[in-house]
Short mmCIF file of C-alpha atoms and ligand atoms in Angstrom, two decimals:
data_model
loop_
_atom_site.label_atom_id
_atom_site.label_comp_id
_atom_site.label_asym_id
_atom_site.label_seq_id
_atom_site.Cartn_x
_atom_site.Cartn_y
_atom_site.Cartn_z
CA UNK V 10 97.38 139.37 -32.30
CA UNK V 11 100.02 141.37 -34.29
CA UNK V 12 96.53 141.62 -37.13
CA UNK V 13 94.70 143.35 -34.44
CA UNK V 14 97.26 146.13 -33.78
CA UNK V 15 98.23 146.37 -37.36
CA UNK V 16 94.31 147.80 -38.22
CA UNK V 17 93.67 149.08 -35.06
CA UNK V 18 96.49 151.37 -36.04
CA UNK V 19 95.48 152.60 -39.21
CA UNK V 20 91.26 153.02 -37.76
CA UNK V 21 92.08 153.20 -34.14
CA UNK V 22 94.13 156.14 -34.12
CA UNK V 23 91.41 158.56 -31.82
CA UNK V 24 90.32 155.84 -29.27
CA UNK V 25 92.62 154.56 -25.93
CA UNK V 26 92.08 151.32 -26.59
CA UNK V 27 91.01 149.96 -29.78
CA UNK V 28 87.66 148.08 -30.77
CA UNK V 29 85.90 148.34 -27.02
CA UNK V 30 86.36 152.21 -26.87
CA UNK V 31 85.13 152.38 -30.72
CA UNK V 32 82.42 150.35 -29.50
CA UNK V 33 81.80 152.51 -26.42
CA UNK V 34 82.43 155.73 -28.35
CA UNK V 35 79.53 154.89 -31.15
CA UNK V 36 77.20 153.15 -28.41
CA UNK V 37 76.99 155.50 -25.45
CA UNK V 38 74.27 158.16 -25.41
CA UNK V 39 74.68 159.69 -22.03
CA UNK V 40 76.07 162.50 -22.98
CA UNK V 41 73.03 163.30 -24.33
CA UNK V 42 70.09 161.40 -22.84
CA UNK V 43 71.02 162.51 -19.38
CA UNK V 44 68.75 165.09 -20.06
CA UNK V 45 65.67 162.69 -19.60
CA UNK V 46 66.81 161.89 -15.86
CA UNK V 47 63.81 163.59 -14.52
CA UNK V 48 61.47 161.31 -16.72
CA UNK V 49 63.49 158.46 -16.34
CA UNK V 50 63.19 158.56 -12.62
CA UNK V 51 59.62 159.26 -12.68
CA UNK V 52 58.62 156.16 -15.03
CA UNK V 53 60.73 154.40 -12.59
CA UNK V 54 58.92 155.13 -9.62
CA UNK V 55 56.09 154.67 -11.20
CA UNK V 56 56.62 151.01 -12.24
CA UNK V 57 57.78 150.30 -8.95
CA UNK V 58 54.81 151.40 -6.96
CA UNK V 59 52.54 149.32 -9.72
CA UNK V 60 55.28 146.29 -9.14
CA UNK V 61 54.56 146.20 -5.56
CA UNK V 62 50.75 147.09 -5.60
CA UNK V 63 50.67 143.67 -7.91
CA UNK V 64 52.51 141.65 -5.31
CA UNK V 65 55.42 141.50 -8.10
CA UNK V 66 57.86 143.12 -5.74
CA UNK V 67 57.71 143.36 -1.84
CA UNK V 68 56.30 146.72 -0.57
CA UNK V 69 59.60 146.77 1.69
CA UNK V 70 61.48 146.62 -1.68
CA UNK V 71 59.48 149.42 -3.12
CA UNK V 72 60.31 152.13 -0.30
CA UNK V 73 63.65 151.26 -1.03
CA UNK V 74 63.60 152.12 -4.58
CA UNK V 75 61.93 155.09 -4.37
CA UNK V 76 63.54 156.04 -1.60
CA UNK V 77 66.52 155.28 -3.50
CA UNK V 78 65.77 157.04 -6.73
CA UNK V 79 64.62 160.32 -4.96
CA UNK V 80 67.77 160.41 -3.49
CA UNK V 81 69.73 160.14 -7.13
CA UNK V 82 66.89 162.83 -8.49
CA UNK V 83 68.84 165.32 -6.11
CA UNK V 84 71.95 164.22 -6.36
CA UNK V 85 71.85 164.92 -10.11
CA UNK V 86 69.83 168.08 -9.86
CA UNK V 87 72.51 169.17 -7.13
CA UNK V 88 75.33 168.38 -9.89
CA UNK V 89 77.01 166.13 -7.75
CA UNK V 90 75.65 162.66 -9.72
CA UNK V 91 79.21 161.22 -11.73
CA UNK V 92 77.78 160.13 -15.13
CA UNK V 93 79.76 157.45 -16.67
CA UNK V 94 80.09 156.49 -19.98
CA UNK V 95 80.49 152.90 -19.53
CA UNK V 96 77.30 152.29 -18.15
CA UNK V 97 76.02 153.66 -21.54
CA UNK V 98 73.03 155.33 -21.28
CA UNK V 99 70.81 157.34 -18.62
CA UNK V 100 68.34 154.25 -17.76
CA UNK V 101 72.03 152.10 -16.85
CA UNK V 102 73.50 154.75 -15.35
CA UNK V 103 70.53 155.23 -12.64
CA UNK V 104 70.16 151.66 -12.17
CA UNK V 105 73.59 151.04 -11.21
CA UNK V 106 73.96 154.23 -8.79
CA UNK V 107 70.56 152.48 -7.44
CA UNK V 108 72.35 149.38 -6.57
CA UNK V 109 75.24 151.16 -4.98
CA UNK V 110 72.41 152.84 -2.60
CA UNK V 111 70.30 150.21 -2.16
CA UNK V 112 72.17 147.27 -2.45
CA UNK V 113 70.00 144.16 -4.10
CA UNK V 114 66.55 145.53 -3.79
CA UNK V 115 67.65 147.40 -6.83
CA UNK V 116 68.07 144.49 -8.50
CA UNK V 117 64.00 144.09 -9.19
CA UNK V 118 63.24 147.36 -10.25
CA UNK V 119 63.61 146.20 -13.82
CA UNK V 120 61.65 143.33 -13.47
CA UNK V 121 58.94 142.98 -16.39
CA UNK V 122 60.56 146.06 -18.38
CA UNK V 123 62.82 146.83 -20.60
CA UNK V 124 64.97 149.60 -21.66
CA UNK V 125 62.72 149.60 -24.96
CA UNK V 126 60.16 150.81 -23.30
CA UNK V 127 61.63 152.65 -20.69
CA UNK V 128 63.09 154.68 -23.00
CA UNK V 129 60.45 155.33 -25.22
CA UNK V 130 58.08 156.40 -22.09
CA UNK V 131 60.94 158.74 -20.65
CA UNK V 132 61.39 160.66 -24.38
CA UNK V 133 57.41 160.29 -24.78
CA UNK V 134 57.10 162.61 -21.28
CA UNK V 135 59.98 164.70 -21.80
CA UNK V 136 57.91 165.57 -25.38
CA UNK V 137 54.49 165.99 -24.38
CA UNK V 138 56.14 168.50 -21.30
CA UNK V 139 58.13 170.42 -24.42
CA UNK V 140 54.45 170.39 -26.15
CA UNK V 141 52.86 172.27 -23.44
CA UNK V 142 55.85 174.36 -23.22
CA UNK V 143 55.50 175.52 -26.73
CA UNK V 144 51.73 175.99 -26.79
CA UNK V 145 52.54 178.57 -23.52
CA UNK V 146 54.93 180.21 -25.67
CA UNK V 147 52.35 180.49 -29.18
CA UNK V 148 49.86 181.97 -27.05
CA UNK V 149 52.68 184.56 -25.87
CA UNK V 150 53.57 185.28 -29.57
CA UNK V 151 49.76 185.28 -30.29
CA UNK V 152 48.96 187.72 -27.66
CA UNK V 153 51.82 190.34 -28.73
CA UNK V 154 50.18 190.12 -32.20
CA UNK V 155 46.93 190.56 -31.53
CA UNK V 156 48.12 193.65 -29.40
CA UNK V 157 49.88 195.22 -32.06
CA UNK V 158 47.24 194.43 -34.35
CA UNK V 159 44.81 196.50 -32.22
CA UNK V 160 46.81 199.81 -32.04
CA UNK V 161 47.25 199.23 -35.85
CA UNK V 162 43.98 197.80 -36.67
CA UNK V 163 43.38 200.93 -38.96
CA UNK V 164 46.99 202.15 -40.11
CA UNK V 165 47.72 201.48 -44.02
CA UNK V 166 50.57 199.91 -45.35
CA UNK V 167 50.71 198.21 -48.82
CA UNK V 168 49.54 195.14 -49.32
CA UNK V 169 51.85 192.96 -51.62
CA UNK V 170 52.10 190.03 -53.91
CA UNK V 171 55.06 188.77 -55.64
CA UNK V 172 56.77 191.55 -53.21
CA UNK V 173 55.32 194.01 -55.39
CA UNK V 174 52.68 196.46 -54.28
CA UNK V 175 49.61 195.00 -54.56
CA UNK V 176 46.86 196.93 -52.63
CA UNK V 177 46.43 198.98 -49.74
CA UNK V 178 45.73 196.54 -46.42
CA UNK V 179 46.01 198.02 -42.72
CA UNK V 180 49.19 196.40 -40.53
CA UNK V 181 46.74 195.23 -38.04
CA UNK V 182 45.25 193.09 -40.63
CA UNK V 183 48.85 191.88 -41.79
CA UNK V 184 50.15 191.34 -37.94
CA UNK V 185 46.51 188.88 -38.08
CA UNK V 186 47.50 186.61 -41.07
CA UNK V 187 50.19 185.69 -38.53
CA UNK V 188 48.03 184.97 -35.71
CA UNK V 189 46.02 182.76 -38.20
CA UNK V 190 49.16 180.70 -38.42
CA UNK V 191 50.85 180.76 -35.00
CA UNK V 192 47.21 179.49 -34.03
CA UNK V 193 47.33 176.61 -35.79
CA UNK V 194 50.95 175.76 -34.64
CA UNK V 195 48.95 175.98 -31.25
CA UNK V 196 46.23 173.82 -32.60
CA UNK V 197 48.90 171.11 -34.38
CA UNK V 198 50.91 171.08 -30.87
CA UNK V 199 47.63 170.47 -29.10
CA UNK V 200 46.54 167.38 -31.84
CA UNK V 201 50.25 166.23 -31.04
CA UNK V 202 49.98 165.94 -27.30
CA UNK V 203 46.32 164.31 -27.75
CA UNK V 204 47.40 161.63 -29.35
CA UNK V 205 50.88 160.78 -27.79
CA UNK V 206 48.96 161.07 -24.79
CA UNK V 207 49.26 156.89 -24.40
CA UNK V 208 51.66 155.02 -22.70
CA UNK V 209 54.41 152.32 -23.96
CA UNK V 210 55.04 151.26 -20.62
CA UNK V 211 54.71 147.70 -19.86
CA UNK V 212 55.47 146.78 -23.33
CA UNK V 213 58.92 145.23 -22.07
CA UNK V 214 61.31 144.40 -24.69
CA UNK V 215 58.23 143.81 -26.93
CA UNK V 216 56.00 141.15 -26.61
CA UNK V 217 54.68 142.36 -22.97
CA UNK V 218 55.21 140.18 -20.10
CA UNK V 219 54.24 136.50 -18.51
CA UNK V 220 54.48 139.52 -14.83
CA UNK V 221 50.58 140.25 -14.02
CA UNK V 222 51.38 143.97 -14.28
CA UNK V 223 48.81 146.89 -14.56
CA UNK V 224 49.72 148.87 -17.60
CA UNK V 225 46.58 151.23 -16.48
CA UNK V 226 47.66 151.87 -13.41
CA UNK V 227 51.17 153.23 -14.71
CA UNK V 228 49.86 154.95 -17.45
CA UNK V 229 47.34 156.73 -14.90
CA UNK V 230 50.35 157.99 -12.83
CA UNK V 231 52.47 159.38 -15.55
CA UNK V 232 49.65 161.32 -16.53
CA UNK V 233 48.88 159.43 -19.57
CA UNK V 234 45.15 159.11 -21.02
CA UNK V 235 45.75 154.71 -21.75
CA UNK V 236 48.17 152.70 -22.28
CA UNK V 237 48.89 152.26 -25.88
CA UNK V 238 47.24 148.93 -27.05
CA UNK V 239 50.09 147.37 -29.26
CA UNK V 240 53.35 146.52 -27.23
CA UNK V 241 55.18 145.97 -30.74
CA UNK V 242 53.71 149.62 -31.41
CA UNK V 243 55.13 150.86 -28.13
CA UNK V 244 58.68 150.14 -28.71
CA UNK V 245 58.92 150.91 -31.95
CA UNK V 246 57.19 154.01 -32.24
CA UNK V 247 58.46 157.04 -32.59
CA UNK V 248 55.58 159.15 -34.37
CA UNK V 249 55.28 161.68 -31.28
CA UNK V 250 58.46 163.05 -31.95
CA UNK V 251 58.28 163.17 -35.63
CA UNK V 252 54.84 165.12 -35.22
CA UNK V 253 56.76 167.98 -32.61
CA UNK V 254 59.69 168.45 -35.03
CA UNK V 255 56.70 168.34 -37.84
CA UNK V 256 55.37 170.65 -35.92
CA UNK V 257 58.39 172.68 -34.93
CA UNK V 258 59.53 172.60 -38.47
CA UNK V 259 56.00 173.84 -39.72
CA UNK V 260 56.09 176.72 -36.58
CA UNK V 261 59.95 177.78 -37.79
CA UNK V 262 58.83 178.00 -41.45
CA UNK V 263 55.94 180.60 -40.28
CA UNK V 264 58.35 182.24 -37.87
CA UNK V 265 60.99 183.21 -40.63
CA UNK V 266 58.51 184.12 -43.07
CA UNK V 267 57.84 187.25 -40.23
CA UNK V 268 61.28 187.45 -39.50
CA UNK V 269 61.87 188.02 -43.33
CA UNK V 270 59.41 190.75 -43.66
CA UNK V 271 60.83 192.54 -40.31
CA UNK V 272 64.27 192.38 -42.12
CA UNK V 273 62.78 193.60 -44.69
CA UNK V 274 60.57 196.50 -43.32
CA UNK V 275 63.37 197.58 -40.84
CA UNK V 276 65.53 198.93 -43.93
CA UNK V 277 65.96 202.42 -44.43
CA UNK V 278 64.51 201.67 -47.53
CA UNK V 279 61.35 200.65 -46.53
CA UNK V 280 61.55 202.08 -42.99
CA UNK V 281 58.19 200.94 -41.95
CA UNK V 282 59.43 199.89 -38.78
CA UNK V 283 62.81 200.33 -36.29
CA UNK V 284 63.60 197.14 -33.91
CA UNK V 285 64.54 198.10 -30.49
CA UNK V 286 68.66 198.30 -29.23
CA UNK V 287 67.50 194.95 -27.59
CA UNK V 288 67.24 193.20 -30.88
CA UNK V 289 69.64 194.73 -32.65
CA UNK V 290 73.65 195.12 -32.92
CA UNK V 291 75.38 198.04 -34.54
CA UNK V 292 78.27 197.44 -37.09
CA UNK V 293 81.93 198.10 -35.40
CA UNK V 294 82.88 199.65 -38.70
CA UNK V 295 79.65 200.86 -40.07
CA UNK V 296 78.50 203.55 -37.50
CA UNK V 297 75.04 204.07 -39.30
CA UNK V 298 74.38 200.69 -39.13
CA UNK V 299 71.73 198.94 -36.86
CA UNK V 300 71.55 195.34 -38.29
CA UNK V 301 68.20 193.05 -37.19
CA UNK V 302 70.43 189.98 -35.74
CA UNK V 303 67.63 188.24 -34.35
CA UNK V 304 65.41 188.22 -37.03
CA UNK V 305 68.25 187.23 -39.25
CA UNK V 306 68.66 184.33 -36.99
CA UNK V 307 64.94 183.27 -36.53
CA UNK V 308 65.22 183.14 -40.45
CA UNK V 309 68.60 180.88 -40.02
CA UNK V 310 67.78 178.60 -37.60
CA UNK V 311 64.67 177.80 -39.62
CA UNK V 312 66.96 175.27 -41.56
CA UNK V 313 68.21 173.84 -38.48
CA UNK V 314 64.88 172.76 -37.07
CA UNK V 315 64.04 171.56 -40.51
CA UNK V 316 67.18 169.66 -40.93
CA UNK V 317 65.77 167.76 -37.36
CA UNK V 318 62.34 166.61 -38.87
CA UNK V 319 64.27 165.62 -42.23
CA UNK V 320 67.15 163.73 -39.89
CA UNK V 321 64.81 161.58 -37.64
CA UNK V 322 62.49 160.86 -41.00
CA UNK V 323 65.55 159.11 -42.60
CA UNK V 324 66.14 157.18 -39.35
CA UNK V 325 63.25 156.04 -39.34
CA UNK V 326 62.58 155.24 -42.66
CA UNK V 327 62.21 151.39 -43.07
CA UNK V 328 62.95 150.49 -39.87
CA UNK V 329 61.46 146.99 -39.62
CA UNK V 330 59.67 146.52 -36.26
CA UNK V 331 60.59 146.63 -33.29
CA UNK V 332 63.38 148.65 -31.62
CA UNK V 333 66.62 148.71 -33.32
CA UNK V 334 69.80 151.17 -31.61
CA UNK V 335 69.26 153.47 -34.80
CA UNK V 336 66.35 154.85 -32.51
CA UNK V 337 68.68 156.12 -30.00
CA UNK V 338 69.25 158.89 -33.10
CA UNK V 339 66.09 160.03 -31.74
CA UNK V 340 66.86 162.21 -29.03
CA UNK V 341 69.12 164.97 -30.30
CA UNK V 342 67.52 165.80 -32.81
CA UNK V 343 64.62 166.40 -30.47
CA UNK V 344 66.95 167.98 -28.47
CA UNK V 345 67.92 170.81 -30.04
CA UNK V 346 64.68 171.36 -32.50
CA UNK V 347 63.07 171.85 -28.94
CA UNK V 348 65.67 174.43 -27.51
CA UNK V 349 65.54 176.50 -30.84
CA UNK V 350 62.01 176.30 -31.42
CA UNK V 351 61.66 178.26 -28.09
CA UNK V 352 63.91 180.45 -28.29
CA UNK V 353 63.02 181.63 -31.76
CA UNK V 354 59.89 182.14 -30.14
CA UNK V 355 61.26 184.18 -26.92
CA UNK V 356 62.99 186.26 -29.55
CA UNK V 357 60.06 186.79 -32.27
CA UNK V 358 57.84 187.49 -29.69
CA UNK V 359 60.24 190.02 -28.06
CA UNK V 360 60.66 191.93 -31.48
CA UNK V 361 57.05 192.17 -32.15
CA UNK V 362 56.46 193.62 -28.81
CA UNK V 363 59.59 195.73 -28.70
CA UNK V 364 59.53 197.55 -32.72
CA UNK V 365 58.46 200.61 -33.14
CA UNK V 366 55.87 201.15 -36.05
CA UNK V 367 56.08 204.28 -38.50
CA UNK V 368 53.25 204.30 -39.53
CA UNK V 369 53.80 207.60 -41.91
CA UNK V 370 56.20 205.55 -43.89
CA UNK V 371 53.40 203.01 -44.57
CA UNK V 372 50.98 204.93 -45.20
CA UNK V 373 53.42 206.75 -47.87
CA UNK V 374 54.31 203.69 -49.52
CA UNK V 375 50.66 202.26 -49.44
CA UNK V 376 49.22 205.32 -52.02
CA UNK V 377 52.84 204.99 -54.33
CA UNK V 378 52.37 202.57 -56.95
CA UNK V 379 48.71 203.29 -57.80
CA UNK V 380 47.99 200.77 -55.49
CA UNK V 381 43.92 201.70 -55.42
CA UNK V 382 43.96 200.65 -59.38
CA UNK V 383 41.34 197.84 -57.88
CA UNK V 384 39.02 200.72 -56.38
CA UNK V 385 39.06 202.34 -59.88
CA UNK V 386 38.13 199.61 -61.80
CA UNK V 387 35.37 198.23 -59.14
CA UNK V 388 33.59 201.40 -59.15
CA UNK V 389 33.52 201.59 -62.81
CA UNK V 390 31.76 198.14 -62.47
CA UNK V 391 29.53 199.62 -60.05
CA UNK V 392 29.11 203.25 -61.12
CA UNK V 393 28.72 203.06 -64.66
CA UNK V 394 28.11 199.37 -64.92
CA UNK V 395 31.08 198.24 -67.32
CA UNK V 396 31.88 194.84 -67.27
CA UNK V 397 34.73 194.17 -64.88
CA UNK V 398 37.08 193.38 -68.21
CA UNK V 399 36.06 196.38 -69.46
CA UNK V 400 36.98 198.45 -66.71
CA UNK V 401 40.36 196.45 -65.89
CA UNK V 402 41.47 197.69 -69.48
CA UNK V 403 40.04 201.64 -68.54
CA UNK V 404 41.99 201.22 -65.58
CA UNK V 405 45.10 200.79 -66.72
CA UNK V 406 45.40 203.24 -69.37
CA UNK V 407 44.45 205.58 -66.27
CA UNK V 408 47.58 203.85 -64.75
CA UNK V 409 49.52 204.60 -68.16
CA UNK V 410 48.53 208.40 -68.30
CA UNK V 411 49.16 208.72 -64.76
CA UNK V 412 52.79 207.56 -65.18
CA UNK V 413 53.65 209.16 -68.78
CA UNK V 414 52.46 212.48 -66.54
CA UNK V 415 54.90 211.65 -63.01
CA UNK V 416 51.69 211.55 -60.41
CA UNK V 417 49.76 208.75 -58.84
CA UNK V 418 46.54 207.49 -59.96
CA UNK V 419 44.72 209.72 -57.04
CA UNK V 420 46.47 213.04 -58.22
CA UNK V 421 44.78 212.60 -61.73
CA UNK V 422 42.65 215.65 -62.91
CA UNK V 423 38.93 214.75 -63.53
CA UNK V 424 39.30 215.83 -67.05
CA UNK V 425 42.18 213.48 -67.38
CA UNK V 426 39.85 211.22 -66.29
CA UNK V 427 37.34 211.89 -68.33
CA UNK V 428 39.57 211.53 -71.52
CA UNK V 429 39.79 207.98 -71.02
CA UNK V 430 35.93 207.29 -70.00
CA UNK V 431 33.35 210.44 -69.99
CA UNK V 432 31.18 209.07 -67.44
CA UNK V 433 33.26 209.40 -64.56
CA UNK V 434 32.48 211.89 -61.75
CA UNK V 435 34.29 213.51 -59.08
CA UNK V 436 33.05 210.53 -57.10
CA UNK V 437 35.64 208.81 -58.17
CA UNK V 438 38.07 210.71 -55.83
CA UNK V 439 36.25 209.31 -52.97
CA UNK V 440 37.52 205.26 -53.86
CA UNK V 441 41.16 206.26 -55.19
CA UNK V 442 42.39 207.60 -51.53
CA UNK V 443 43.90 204.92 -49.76
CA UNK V 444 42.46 205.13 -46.30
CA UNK V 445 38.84 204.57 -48.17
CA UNK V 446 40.03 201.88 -50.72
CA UNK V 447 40.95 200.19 -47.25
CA UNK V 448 37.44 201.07 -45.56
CA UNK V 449 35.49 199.07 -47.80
CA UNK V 450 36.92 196.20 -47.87
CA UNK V 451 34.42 194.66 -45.54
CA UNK V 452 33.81 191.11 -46.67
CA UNK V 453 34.24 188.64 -44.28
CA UNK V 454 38.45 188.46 -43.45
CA UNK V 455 39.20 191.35 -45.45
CA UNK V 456 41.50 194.35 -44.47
CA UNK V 457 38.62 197.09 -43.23
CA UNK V 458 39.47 198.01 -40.02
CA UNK V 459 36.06 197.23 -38.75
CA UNK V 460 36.55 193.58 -40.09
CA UNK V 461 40.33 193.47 -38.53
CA UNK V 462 38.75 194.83 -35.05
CA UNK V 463 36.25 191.55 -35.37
CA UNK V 464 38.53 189.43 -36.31
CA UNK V 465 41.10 190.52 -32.82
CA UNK V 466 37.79 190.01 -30.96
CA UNK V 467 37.22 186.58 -32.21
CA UNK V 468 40.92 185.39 -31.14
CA UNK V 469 40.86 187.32 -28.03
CA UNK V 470 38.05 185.23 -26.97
CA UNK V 471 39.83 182.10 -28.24
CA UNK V 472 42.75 182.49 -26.52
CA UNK V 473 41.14 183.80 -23.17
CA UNK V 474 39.03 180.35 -23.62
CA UNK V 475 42.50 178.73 -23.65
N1 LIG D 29 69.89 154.18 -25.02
C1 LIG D 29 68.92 153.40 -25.69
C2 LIG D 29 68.12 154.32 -26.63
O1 LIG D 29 68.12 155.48 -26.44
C3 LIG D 29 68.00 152.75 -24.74
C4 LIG D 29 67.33 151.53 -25.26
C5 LIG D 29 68.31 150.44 -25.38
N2 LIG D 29 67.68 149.21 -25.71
C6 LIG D 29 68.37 148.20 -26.18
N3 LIG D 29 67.70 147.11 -26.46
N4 LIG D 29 69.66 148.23 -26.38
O2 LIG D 29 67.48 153.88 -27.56
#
């Protein structure tokens, strides 16, 4: 006796009442799974109706339990519902406000289920919904792009690699490398929601059940394709949610990659582009100041929705089948990777609607750093016929004389020119502007304006197709 108060004083020291309210403490998940009380109710009803078109349960009994679960689906939606922590989790916690409605009829709800897989189909719906929620929300951030991509389809901006100037591209053709990538976030989410599109259901704890119940039937209702064909599987799977935050972790990587560059281009520096107020915050000390909070938090929160895919991994990791409670880990993670996934979306999609493009900035920075070198050396190729080695080393002495003399490559006199390589004619002016080094880069995917405008085509069709 006087053992037990000695430790629970020194670990203790938080909780009312030593080893039950640890116990209750580490083992309740209401406070969090309360948010799958619209899923939970739904599977419920769902296995009740099948119960009672199997003869399992009387058909009296069912209308009492649904009648009795609708009534707690307001009650919580009103806010007047009192969640309690003793009863654990969200599954006990309707079940026992059943009984007090329903008296014993509640009693067989849970006949030939379990909260294995009860819980598993409730975080299984609430995931596919948050799929379809996302895939609304690409196609928003798609769309913007593929706006802004058409009013810039033909405005120049330098390209770059290793974040140096690289060659001129158009910022149409840049906005499009990102709708290549938010589309196949949309296609991953869509994979995602095909295949956890089966239900656990039925599995019961996780052998399935001596009950003659119709896992069909309850899969059909929820809205699933099947029932999953493995009830050891069922409980113990959790793939569906490690493929959204794969998914969500893959989308936030892409996401602060753009939110990097608008940091980046929104500096006076660079000043290619100015975010609107909306986006934005001033400095209370700084009065030139306008710093780009969202973006910087897109970036951020990047490692938060990483963090979730990394978390539930571990969890999972060696888990021996079936359930064990380390699974109830599941949900937060979920949780939160799902609210900041979409509102890093809400927000990127907002900025790339909202900024305002200069595109005489660009186009400035696009012809510094002789960034049509390429051209030159291409139409030496194809002019005079040097090999392309050849005219790579031509090039850059042009490069060399054009720096030792403070102009760009374009600005070069002919004779100049001609000092390094005789047979080069005024032609040559024709490659060396930007606008026409951009032009003719036609091949299929490249940064011509005429190939951008196909390309928007292409994925306006796509998307209109849904
Ligand atoms: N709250 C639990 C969870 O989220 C529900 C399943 C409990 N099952 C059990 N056998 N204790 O995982």
């Amino acid at each position: 006796m006087s053992d037990k108060k000695t430790s629970n004083q020194m670990w203790g020291g938080r909780f009312a009442s030593g080893p039950a309210a640890i116990m209750e403490a580490i083992n309740a998940s209401i406070s969090f799974d309360r948010k799958l009380y619209a899923q939970d109710i739904r599977g419920s009803i769902a296995h009740s109706e099948m119960l009672a078109q199997t003869g399992i349960i009387s058909a009296a009994d069912q209308e009492k339990i649904a009648h009795g679960l609708n009534t707690i689906l307001k009650e919580i939606e009103a806010g007047t519902f009192e969640f309690s922590t003793r009863l654990e989790d969200i599954h006990m916690n309707v079940e026992a406000r059943l009984a007090d409605l329903i008296g014993p009829a509640a009693g067989r709800l849970h006949t030939a289920r379990s909260r294995n897989d009860q819980v598993a189909v409730d975080l299984r719906l609430w995931v596919k919904d948050e799929c379809f929620r996302v895939a609304e929300a690409l196609k928003g951030l798609i769309q913007a792009l593929l706006d802004r991509a058409e009013e810039h389809a033909a405005t120049v901006m330098p390209g770059f690699t290793h974040m140096q100037a690289a060659q001129p591209v158009t910022f149409g053709h840049h906005c499009m490398a990102y709708v290549e990538m938010f589309s196949r976030d949309l296609s991953r989410t869509r994979d995602a929601i095909e295949r956890m599109d089966e239900s656990p259901l039925g599995a019961a704890a996780l052998a399935g059940t001596s009950f003659p119940i119709d896992r069909h039937q309850t899969a059909k209702a929820l809205g699933f394709r099947e029932p999953m064909r493995n009830s050891l599987d069922s409980v113990s799977d959790r793939d569906f949610a490690l493929e959204f935050l794969a998914m969500a972790a893959i989308c936030a990587t892409h996401l602060s990659r753009l939110a990097e560059e608008i940091i980046i281009w929104s500096t006076p520096q660079f000043g290619f582009i100015r975010l609107s107020d909306s986006f934005s915050t001033g400095s209370s000390i700084m009065p030139q100041k306008k710093n780009p909070d969202a973006a910087e938090l897109v970036r951020g929160k990047t490692g938060r929705v990483t963090g979730h895919l990394v978390g539930l991994l571990t969890v999972m990791k060696g888990m021996p089948l079936t359930y064990g409670k380390d699974m109830q880990e599941d949900k937060e993670s979920v949780f939160d990777a799902a609210e900041t996934l979409d509102l890093m979306l809400a927000a990127m999609t907002g900025m790339v609607s909202d900024m305002t493009v200069n595109a005489a900035a660009m186009k400035k920075a696009a012809g510094s750093g002789h960034a049509t070198a390429t051209d030159l050396a291409d139409w030496l190729v194809r002019t005079l016929g040097l090999p392309f080695r050849e005219a790579h080393h031509v090039t850059g002495r042009a490069v060399a004389l054009a720096e030792e003399k403070k102009v760009s490559l374009e600005k070069l006199s002919l004779e100049d020119l001609q000092s390094i390589n005789p047979g080069i004619t005024s032609d040559i002016f024709s490659v060396l502007a930007v606008q026409n080094s951009v032009k003719s880069r036609t091949s299929f995917g490249g940064t011509a304006p005429s190939e951008v405008r196909k390309q928007i085509r292409h994925w306006k069709k796509r998307l209109a197709k849904g």
